[in-house]
Coordinates of C-alpha atoms in Angstrom, one line a residue:
Chain A
X213 CA -5.1 35.9 -20.9
X214 CA -6.0 38.4 -17.9
X215 CA -7.0 37.4 -14.2
X216 CA -10.5 38.3 -14.1
X217 CA -9.7 39.9 -10.8
X218 CA -6.9 41.9 -10.6
X219 CA -7.0 42.9 -14.8
X220 CA -3.3 41.0 -13.9
X221 CA -1.3 39.3 -17.0
X222 CA -2.0 35.2 -16.8
X223 CA 1.6 33.0 -17.5
X224 CA -0.8 29.9 -18.7
X225 CA 1.3 27.5 -20.7
X226 CA 1.2 26.7 -23.6
X227 CA 0.8 22.8 -22.4
X228 CA -1.5 23.0 -19.5
X229 CA -4.1 21.0 -19.3
X230 CA -8.3 20.9 -17.9
X231 CA -7.5 20.6 -14.8
X232 CA -4.8 22.7 -13.8
X233 CA -4.2 26.0 -11.4
X234 CA -2.8 29.1 -12.5
X235 CA -2.2 31.5 -10.2
X236 CA -2.4 35.1 -11.1
X237 CA 1.3 36.6 -10.3
X238 CA -0.1 39.3 -9.3
X239 CA -2.6 39.7 -6.7
X240 CA -1.9 35.8 -5.7
X241 CA -6.0 34.8 -6.9
X242 CA -6.0 30.8 -9.0
X243 CA -7.7 29.6 -11.2
X244 CA -8.6 26.2 -12.8
X245 CA -8.8 25.4 -16.3
X246 CA -11.7 24.7 -16.6
X247 CA -11.9 23.6 -20.9
X248 CA -9.7 23.9 -23.3
X249 CA -10.3 23.9 -26.9
X250 CA -7.1 24.9 -28.9
X251 CA -6.2 28.8 -27.8
X252 CA -9.6 29.1 -26.3
X253 CA -9.2 29.0 -22.7
X254 CA -11.5 28.4 -20.1
X255 CA -10.8 29.7 -16.3
X256 CA -12.5 28.8 -12.5
X257 CA -12.2 29.9 -9.5
X258 CA -10.3 27.0 -8.3
X259 CA -10.9 25.7 -5.1
X260 CA -8.8 26.9 -2.4
X261 CA -5.4 24.9 -0.9
X262 CA -8.0 21.9 1.6
X263 CA -6.0 20.8 5.3
X264 CA -6.2 17.5 7.1
X265 CA -4.7 16.8 10.6
X266 CA -2.4 14.0 10.8
X267 CA 1.4 13.1 10.0
Chain B
X242 CA 18.8 -6.6 -15.1
X243 CA 17.8 -7.0 -18.5
X244 CA 16.1 -3.0 -19.0
X245 CA 12.8 -5.2 -21.1
X246 CA 12.4 -6.6 -18.5
X247 CA 8.5 -6.2 -17.3
X248 CA 6.6 -5.3 -14.4
X249 CA 3.6 -6.9 -14.1
X250 CA 0.3 -5.4 -11.9
X251 CA 0.6 -8.7 -10.3
X252 CA 4.6 -8.7 -9.6
X253 CA 4.0 -5.5 -7.7
X254 CA 1.5 -6.6 -5.2
X255 CA 3.6 -9.5 -4.3
X256 CA 6.4 -7.3 -3.3
X257 CA 4.4 -5.2 -1.4
X258 CA 3.1 -8.8 0.1
X259 CA 7.1 -9.4 1.3
X260 CA 7.2 -6.3 2.4
X261 CA 4.4 -6.5 4.4
X262 CA 5.5 -9.6 6.3
X263 CA 8.3 -8.4 7.3
X264 CA 8.2 -7.5 10.6
X265 CA 9.9 -3.9 10.6
X266 CA 9.4 -1.6 14.0
X267 CA 10.9 1.5 14.1
X268 CA 14.7 0.0 15.5
X269 CA 14.6 -3.4 13.2
X270 CA 14.1 -2.6 10.0
X271 CA 17.1 -4.4 8.7
X272 CA 15.2 -7.2 7.4
X273 CA 13.1 -4.7 4.9
X274 CA 16.3 -3.2 4.1
X275 CA 18.2 -6.3 2.9
X276 CA 14.9 -7.2 0.9
X277 CA 15.2 -3.8 -0.9
X278 CA 18.9 -3.7 -1.5
X279 CA 18.1 -7.1 -3.2
X280 CA 15.3 -5.8 -5.6
X281 CA 17.2 -2.3 -6.4
X282 CA 19.8 -4.6 -8.0
X283 CA 17.0 -7.3 -9.5
X284 CA 15.6 -3.8 -10.8
X285 CA 18.5 -1.9 -12.0
X286 CA 19.5 0.1 -9.4
X287 CA 23.5 1.7 -9.9
X288 CA 24.7 2.4 -6.1
X289 CA 23.3 0.4 -4.1
X290 CA 24.5 0.6 -0.2
X291 CA 22.6 1.2 3.1
X292 CA 24.4 4.0 5.1
X293 CA 25.6 4.3 8.8
X294 CA 21.9 4.9 10.4
X295 CA 20.8 1.9 8.2
X296 CA 18.8 4.1 5.1
X297 CA 18.4 2.3 2.0
X298 CA 19.7 5.1 -1.0
X299 CA 20.0 3.4 -4.6
X300 CA 19.9 5.4 -8.0
X301 CA 18.5 5.2 -11.2
X302 CA 18.6 6.8 -14.7
X303 CA 20.6 10.0 -15.4
X304 CA 21.2 13.5 -15.7
X305 CA 18.8 15.7 -14.3
X306 CA 16.5 17.0 -12.8
X307 CA 17.5 14.9 -9.8
X308 CA 14.5 13.9 -7.6
X309 CA 14.2 12.0 -4.1
X310 CA 11.4 9.2 -4.1
X311 CA 11.8 8.9 0.2
X312 CA 9.9 6.0 1.8
X313 CA 10.0 5.0 5.5
X314 CA 10.8 1.4 6.5
X315 CA 10.2 1.7 10.2
X316 CA 6.2 1.0 11.1
X317 CA 3.9 1.4 14.5
X318 CA 4.3 -0.9 16.8
X319 CA 2.1 -3.7 16.5
X320 CA 2.1 -6.6 14.2
X321 CA -1.2 -7.5 12.1
X322 CA -1.6 -10.6 10.1
X323 CA -1.3 -10.0 6.2
X324 CA -4.0 -11.3 4.8
X325 CA -5.9 -10.1 1.0
X326 CA -10.1 -9.8 1.4
X327 CA -11.2 -8.0 -1.6
X328 CA -9.8 -5.0 -2.9
X329 CA -7.6 -4.8 0.1
X330 CA -4.4 -6.0 1.6
X331 CA -4.1 -5.8 5.1
X332 CA -0.7 -5.7 7.9
X333 CA 1.4 -3.6 9.7
X334 CA 2.6 -0.6 7.7
X335 CA -0.1 -1.2 4.2
X336 CA -0.8 2.7 4.3
X337 CA 1.9 3.9 6.5
X338 CA 4.2 4.1 4.5
X339 CA 5.1 0.7 2.8
X340 CA 2.8 1.2 -0.3
X341 CA 3.7 4.0 -0.9
X342 CA 8.0 3.0 -0.6
X343 CA 7.1 -0.1 -2.9
X344 CA 5.2 2.1 -5.2
X345 CA 7.6 4.7 -5.4
X346 CA 10.3 1.9 -5.9
X347 CA 8.9 0.5 -8.6
X348 CA 8.1 4.4 -10.6
X349 CA 11.5 5.0 -10.0
X350 CA 12.8 1.5 -11.4
X351 CA 11.1 3.0 -15.3
X352 CA 13.5 5.8 -15.5
X353 CA 15.5 5.6 -18.4
X354 CA 18.7 6.8 -18.6
X355 CA 18.9 10.5 -19.5
X356 CA 15.7 11.5 -18.6
X357 CA 16.3 12.0 -15.0
X358 CA 17.8 10.9 -12.0
X359 CA 16.1 9.9 -8.7
X360 CA 17.6 9.0 -5.5
X361 CA 15.5 6.4 -4.4
X362 CA 15.6 6.3 0.2
X363 CA 14.1 4.1 1.8
X364 CA 14.2 4.9 5.9
X365 CA 14.8 4.5 9.0
X366 CA 13.4 5.8 12.2
X367 CA 10.6 7.6 11.2
X368 CA 7.9 7.0 13.3
X369 CA 10.3 7.5 16.6
X370 CA 13.0 10.2 16.0
X371 CA 13.4 10.6 12.8
X372 CA 17.4 9.3 13.0
X373 CA 16.8 8.2 8.8
X374 CA 16.1 11.1 7.3
X375 CA 18.4 13.2 9.4
X376 CA 21.1 11.1 8.0
X377 CA 19.8 11.4 4.6
X378 CA 19.5 16.1 5.0
X379 CA 23.4 15.3 6.2
X380 CA 24.9 13.2 2.7
X381 CA 24.4 16.2 0.1
X382 CA 22.8 14.8 -2.6
X383 CA 22.2 17.7 -4.5
X384 CA 18.7 17.5 -4.8
X385 CA 16.4 18.8 -6.8
X386 CA 13.1 18.3 -5.4
X387 CA 11.9 15.6 -2.9
X388 CA 8.7 13.5 -2.6
X389 CA 8.3 11.8 0.9
X390 CA 5.4 8.3 0.1
X391 CA 3.1 8.8 3.2
X392 CA 0.2 7.5 2.3
X393 CA -2.2 11.3 1.2
X394 CA -4.8 9.2 -1.1
X395 CA -4.4 9.6 -4.2
X396 CA -6.2 12.4 -4.5
X397 CA -4.8 14.3 -2.4
X398 CA -1.1 15.7 -2.7
X399 CA 0.3 16.8 1.2
X400 CA 2.4 20.4 0.0
X401 CA 2.6 21.5 3.6
X402 CA 3.3 21.1 7.4
X403 CA 3.0 22.8 10.1
X404 CA 6.2 23.1 12.8
X405 CA 6.4 21.9 15.9
X406 CA 7.6 23.6 19.0
X407 CA 7.9 21.1 22.9
X408 CA 8.7 22.1 26.2
X409 CA 9.5 20.7 29.1
X410 CA 7.8 23.3 31.6
X411 CA 8.8 22.7 35.7
X412 CA 7.7 24.4 38.1
X413 CA 9.2 24.8 41.3
X414 CA 7.7 26.3 44.5
X415 CA 10.0 25.9 46.9
X416 CA 8.3 23.6 49.8
X417 CA 4.8 21.4 50.6
X418 CA 2.7 21.4 53.3
X419 CA 0.4 18.6 54.4
X420 CA -2.9 18.5 52.0
X421 CA -5.1 18.9 54.8
X422 CA -3.8 22.7 54.9
X423 CA -3.3 23.8 51.8
X424 CA -3.0 27.3 52.4
X425 CA 0.4 26.7 53.8
X426 CA 2.4 26.8 50.7
X427 CA 2.4 26.8 47.1
X428 CA 0.8 23.6 44.7
X429 CA 2.8 23.4 42.1
X430 CA 0.8 21.1 39.9
X431 CA -2.3 23.9 40.6
X432 CA 0.2 27.1 39.6
X433 CA 1.5 25.2 35.8
X434 CA -2.4 24.7 35.5
X435 CA -1.8 28.9 35.4
X436 CA 1.2 28.9 33.4
X437 CA 0.4 26.3 31.1
X438 CA -3.5 28.3 30.6
X439 CA -1.9 31.6 30.1
X440 CA 0.8 30.0 26.9
X441 CA -2.4 28.8 25.9
X442 CA -4.1 32.2 25.8
X443 CA -1.5 33.8 24.6
X444 CA -0.3 32.2 22.0
X445 CA -3.9 30.9 20.7
X446 CA -5.2 34.6 20.6
X447 CA -6.6 36.8 18.1
X448 CA -7.3 33.6 15.7
X449 CA -10.7 33.4 15.0
X450 CA -10.8 34.0 11.6
X451 CA -8.3 31.8 10.5
X452 CA -9.1 28.7 9.5
X453 CA -6.5 25.2 11.4
X454 CA -4.0 24.8 9.3
X455 CA -3.0 28.0 9.5
X456 CA -3.5 28.5 13.3
X457 CA -0.6 28.5 15.7
X458 CA -1.6 25.1 18.6
X459 CA -0.7 24.6 21.4
X460 CA -2.0 21.0 23.5
X461 CA -1.1 20.0 26.8
X462 CA 0.0 16.2 26.3
X463 CA 2.0 15.8 29.4
X464 CA 1.4 17.0 33.3
X465 CA 3.9 15.3 36.6
X466 CA 3.9 16.0 39.5
X467 CA 3.1 15.1 43.4
X468 CA 5.2 12.3 45.1
X469 CA 2.3 11.4 47.8
X470 CA -1.5 11.8 48.3
X471 CA -1.3 13.9 50.8
X472 CA 0.9 16.1 50.6
X473 CA 1.3 19.2 48.5
X474 CA 3.2 18.7 45.4
X475 CA 7.0 21.5 45.4
X476 CA 7.4 20.6 41.4
X477 CA 5.4 19.8 38.3
X478 CA 6.3 19.0 35.0
X479 CA 4.0 20.0 31.9
X480 CA 4.3 19.2 28.1
X481 CA 2.8 21.9 25.9
X482 CA 3.1 20.3 22.1
X483 CA 2.5 23.8 20.5
X484 CA 2.1 23.2 16.3
X485 CA 3.2 26.2 13.9
X486 CA 2.0 27.3 10.8
X487 CA 4.0 27.8 7.3
X488 CA 3.5 31.6 8.1
X489 CA 5.2 32.1 11.4
X490 CA 8.1 30.2 12.7
X491 CA 10.1 29.0 15.2
X492 CA 12.1 32.1 16.6
X493 CA 8.4 34.3 17.1
X494 CA 6.9 31.5 18.9
X495 CA 9.8 30.8 21.2
X496 CA 10.4 34.2 22.5
X497 CA 5.5 34.6 22.5
X498 CA 6.7 31.3 24.9
X499 CA 10.0 32.9 26.9
X500 CA 7.2 36.7 27.1
X501 CA 4.8 34.8 28.9
X502 CA 6.7 32.5 30.9
X503 CA 8.4 35.8 32.3
X504 CA 5.5 37.2 32.9
X505 CA 3.4 35.2 34.5
X506 CA 6.7 33.6 36.7
X507 CA 7.0 37.8 38.0
X508 CA 3.7 38.3 38.4
X509 CA 2.5 34.8 40.7
X510 CA 6.4 35.2 42.5
X511 CA 6.6 31.6 41.5
X512 CA 9.7 29.7 40.1
X513 CA 9.4 28.3 36.9
X514 CA 11.9 27.4 33.3
X515 CA 10.9 25.7 30.6
X516 CA 13.4 23.6 27.6
X517 CA 12.7 22.8 24.3
X518 CA 12.5 19.5 24.1
X519 CA 11.8 19.4 19.6
X520 CA 11.7 21.8 17.3
X521 CA 10.7 21.9 13.4
X522 CA 10.4 24.7 11.4
X523 CA 6.7 24.4 9.2
X524 CA 7.4 24.2 5.8
X525 CA 4.5 24.4 3.0
X526 CA 6.7 24.0 -1.0
X527 CA 6.3 26.6 -3.4
X528 CA 2.4 26.6 -5.7
X529 CA 3.6 27.1 -8.4
X530 CA 7.2 25.1 -8.6
X531 CA 7.7 21.7 -11.6
X532 CA 7.2 19.8 -9.2
X533 CA 4.0 20.0 -7.9
X534 CA 2.6 21.1 -10.9
X535 CA 4.3 17.6 -12.3
X536 CA 2.1 15.2 -9.8
X537 CA -1.1 17.2 -10.1
X538 CA 0.2 16.4 -14.0
X539 CA 0.5 13.1 -12.7
X540 CA -2.9 12.3 -11.0
X541 CA -4.9 13.8 -13.4
X542 CA -3.4 11.3 -16.0
X543 CA -4.2 8.7 -14.5
X544 CA -7.7 9.6 -12.9
X545 CA -9.1 12.3 -14.4
X546 CA -9.5 14.4 -12.0
X547 CA -7.4 17.2 -10.6
X548 CA -5.7 16.4 -7.2
X549 CA -6.7 18.1 -4.0
X550 CA -3.0 20.2 -2.9
X551 CA -3.3 19.5 0.8
X552 CA -1.9 21.6 4.4
X553 CA -1.7 19.7 7.1
X554 CA -1.7 20.2 11.2
X555 CA 1.0 17.3 11.4
X556 CA 4.7 17.6 11.8
X557 CA 6.9 15.5 9.3
X558 CA 9.4 14.7 7.9
X559 CA 9.4 17.0 4.7
X560 CA 10.2 19.7 6.9
X561 CA 13.2 18.8 7.8
X562 CA 14.3 18.2 4.2
X563 CA 12.2 20.8 2.5
X564 CA 13.8 23.0 4.8
X565 CA 16.8 21.4 5.1
X566 CA 17.4 21.8 1.8
X567 CA 15.2 24.9 0.6
X568 CA 14.3 23.0 -2.2
X569 CA 10.0 21.4 -3.3
X570 CA 8.7 18.8 -1.5
X571 CA 5.8 17.1 -1.4
X572 CA 4.2 14.1 0.1
X573 CA 1.8 11.7 -1.6
X574 CA 0.9 7.7 -1.3
X575 CA -2.0 5.3 -1.7
X576 CA -4.0 4.6 1.9
X577 CA -6.1 6.9 3.6
X578 CA -4.0 8.7 6.3
X579 CA -6.0 7.9 9.0
X580 CA -5.7 4.5 8.9
X581 CA -2.8 4.0 10.1
X582 CA -1.5 2.8 13.3
X583 CA -5.2 1.6 13.5
X584 CA -5.5 -2.4 14.0
X585 CA -6.6 -2.9 11.1
X586 CA -4.3 -1.1 8.7
X587 CA -5.0 -1.8 5.1
X588 CA -4.5 0.2 1.7
X589 CA -6.9 -0.5 -1.2
X590 CA -4.8 -2.7 -4.6
X591 CA -6.2 -0.8 -7.5
X592 CA -5.4 2.6 -6.1
X593 CA -2.1 1.2 -4.7
X594 CA -1.1 -0.2 -8.5
X595 CA -2.7 3.2 -9.7
X596 CA 0.0 5.4 -8.3
X597 CA 2.8 4.4 -9.1
X598 CA 1.2 5.4 -12.7
X599 CA 1.4 8.4 -11.2
X600 CA 4.5 8.4 -9.5
X601 CA 6.1 7.9 -13.0
X602 CA 3.8 10.1 -15.2
X603 CA 5.5 12.6 -12.4
X604 CA 8.5 11.9 -13.5
X605 CA 7.9 12.3 -16.3
X606 CA 5.9 15.6 -15.9
X607 CA 9.0 16.2 -14.2
X608 CA 11.7 15.7 -16.2
X609 CA 9.7 17.5 -19.1
X610 CA 9.1 20.8 -16.8
X611 CA 12.6 21.4 -15.0
X612 CA 13.9 20.9 -18.5
X613 CA 12.1 23.6 -19.6
X614 CA 12.2 25.9 -16.6
X615 CA 16.1 25.9 -17.4

């Protein structure tokens, strides 16, 4: 599967689960696996890393 | 211990309750250390020991990967009556960090030989000077990964902490004057204000497009100067707490501090020196590491929801281990991080019990992912 952003090749593990984040090795875009039916996988842009204060 | 021993939710809650009844502010962790040594023995851990600074260290399982599950035994001072109220268990350290500590211990107890090795560590003095964690780093534990047990909330994984430099800036103006004739001498407090204002301005410049988690910040936390209400001060000490984002390092920031102090001193003709009180590098775990993936999968397995990866604006013990050992480290555990150190510190019993299952699933996935990636 290719990156929707830069068309680079995404490495999606065979056992990847819905909800997991896949990062594009070329452009760094993060995608969340939104649906998985056998080898058919749908991606959506993942939320960015959140932030919080404190220790 | 009989390996068929079943850890029930009732056992898990009772164990946390007992740990909360032991009041263990920093430097008084011995009661909890003895309790944990005893429990580790009951739960089948091996090589159980208390190291020279008071950390409890124990091993469970065998083979790769070797993962450190580390929490801390000490709490901030201030007793809170241990009580159950609905789903909540109250007590000093309920969330910070006895619930994460005991959850990790109970999860580690479930690991069987050849499915990976867990090094369980209960550290001393986390709320003080991190003596415990610093001593752990020295021990050459040959780790592949580490998880710190701190309250992040069951749906959040802390993957990054900022670094920190704390400086004491001393300004000396050489002489004082009567307060009724302040023009006769420079005022050390007023001069110190010029330095701190300029330092803050320089360090925080050009960051308007950045999120707080990626900003270099500086704030004054202490200021002391003057000897009498009617004499202008000769000397002033100001402490600045500077937090460093993960795309910078201590050396770069120190250079900025040094240049600014020299420039302001030359411009205003005032003597100023600074000393570094603390220097901790920032740390972020690689997002594609098997550790983050394993913990993410663990949360998804139990919560049926993807966890949020969090960058913290604070500085934690994770920095010391992650930067020192160059291994992926995350911080995770049940409890509301913003309730830490408050007078009604509590943890949700249900969240605590679910977090034990998350840790167990994380260990399962980590073993699978680590050995597959080799």
